[in-house]
Tab-separated table of C-alpha atoms in Angstrom:
chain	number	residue	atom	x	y	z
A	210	UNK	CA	11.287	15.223	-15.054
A	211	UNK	CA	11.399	12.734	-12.325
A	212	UNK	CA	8.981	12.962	-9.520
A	213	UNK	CA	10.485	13.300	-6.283
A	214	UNK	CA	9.874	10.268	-3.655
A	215	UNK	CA	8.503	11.375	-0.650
A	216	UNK	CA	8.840	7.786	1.153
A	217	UNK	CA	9.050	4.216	1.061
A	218	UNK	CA	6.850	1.518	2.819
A	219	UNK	CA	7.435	-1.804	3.369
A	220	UNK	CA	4.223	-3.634	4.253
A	221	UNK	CA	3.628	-7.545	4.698
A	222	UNK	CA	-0.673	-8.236	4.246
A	223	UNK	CA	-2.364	-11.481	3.758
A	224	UNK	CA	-3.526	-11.967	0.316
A	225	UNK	CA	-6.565	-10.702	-0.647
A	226	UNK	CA	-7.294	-9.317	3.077
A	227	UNK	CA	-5.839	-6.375	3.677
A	228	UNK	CA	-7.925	-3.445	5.530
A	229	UNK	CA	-7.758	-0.315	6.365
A	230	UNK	CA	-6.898	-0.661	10.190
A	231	UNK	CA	-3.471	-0.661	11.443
A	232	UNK	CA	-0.627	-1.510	10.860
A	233	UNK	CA	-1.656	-0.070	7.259
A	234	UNK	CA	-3.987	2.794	7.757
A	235	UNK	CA	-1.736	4.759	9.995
A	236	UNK	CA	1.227	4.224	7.787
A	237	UNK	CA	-0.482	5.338	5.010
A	238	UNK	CA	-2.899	8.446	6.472
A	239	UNK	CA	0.018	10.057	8.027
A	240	UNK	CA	1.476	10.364	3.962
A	241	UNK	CA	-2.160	11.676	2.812
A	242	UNK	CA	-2.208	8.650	0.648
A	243	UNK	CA	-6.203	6.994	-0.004
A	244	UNK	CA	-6.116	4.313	2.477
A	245	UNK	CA	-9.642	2.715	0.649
A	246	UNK	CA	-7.336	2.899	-2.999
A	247	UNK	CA	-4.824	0.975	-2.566
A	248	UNK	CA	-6.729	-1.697	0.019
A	249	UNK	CA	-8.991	-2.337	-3.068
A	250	UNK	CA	-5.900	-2.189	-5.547
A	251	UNK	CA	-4.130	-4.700	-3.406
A	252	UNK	CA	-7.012	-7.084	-2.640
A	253	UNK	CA	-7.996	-7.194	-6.157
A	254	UNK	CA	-3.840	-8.095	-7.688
A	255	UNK	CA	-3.499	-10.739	-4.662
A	256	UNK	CA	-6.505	-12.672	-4.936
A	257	UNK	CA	-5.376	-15.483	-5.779
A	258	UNK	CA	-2.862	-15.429	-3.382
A	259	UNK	CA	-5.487	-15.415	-0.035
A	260	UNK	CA	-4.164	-16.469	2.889
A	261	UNK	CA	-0.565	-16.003	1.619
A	262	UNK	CA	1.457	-13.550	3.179
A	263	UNK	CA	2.507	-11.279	0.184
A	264	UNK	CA	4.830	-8.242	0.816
A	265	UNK	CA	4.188	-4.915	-0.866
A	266	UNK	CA	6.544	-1.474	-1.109
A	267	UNK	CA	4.694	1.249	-1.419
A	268	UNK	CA	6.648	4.204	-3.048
A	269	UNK	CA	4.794	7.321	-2.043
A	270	UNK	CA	5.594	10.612	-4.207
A	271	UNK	CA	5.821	14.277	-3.155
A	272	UNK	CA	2.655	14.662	-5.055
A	273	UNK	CA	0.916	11.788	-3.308
């Protein structure tokens, strides 16, 4: 069975830099998502990208 989207966020962070303060934080905390998770996911996949701009969409499930 398919899980059940709870929302869709369209972010765009600089490579390698992204933190935990707003814009992102707030979009994320008010879905219960781990802020710290994906700002260390998304760091680490960009890296080589730093100073780029690189746009993410977060999908974030019912079951977080």
């Amino acid at each position: 069975m398919a899980k059940k989207v709870l929302t869709t966020i369209k972010v765009n962070l600089k490579g390698g830099a992204a933190s935990p303060a707003p814009p992102l934080g707030p979009a994320l905390g008010q879905h219960g998502v781990a802020i710290m998770d994906f700002v260390n996911h998304y760091n680490k996949r960009t890296e080589a990208k730093k100073g780029e701009v690189v746009p993410a969409v977060i999908t974030i499930y019912e079951d977080r």
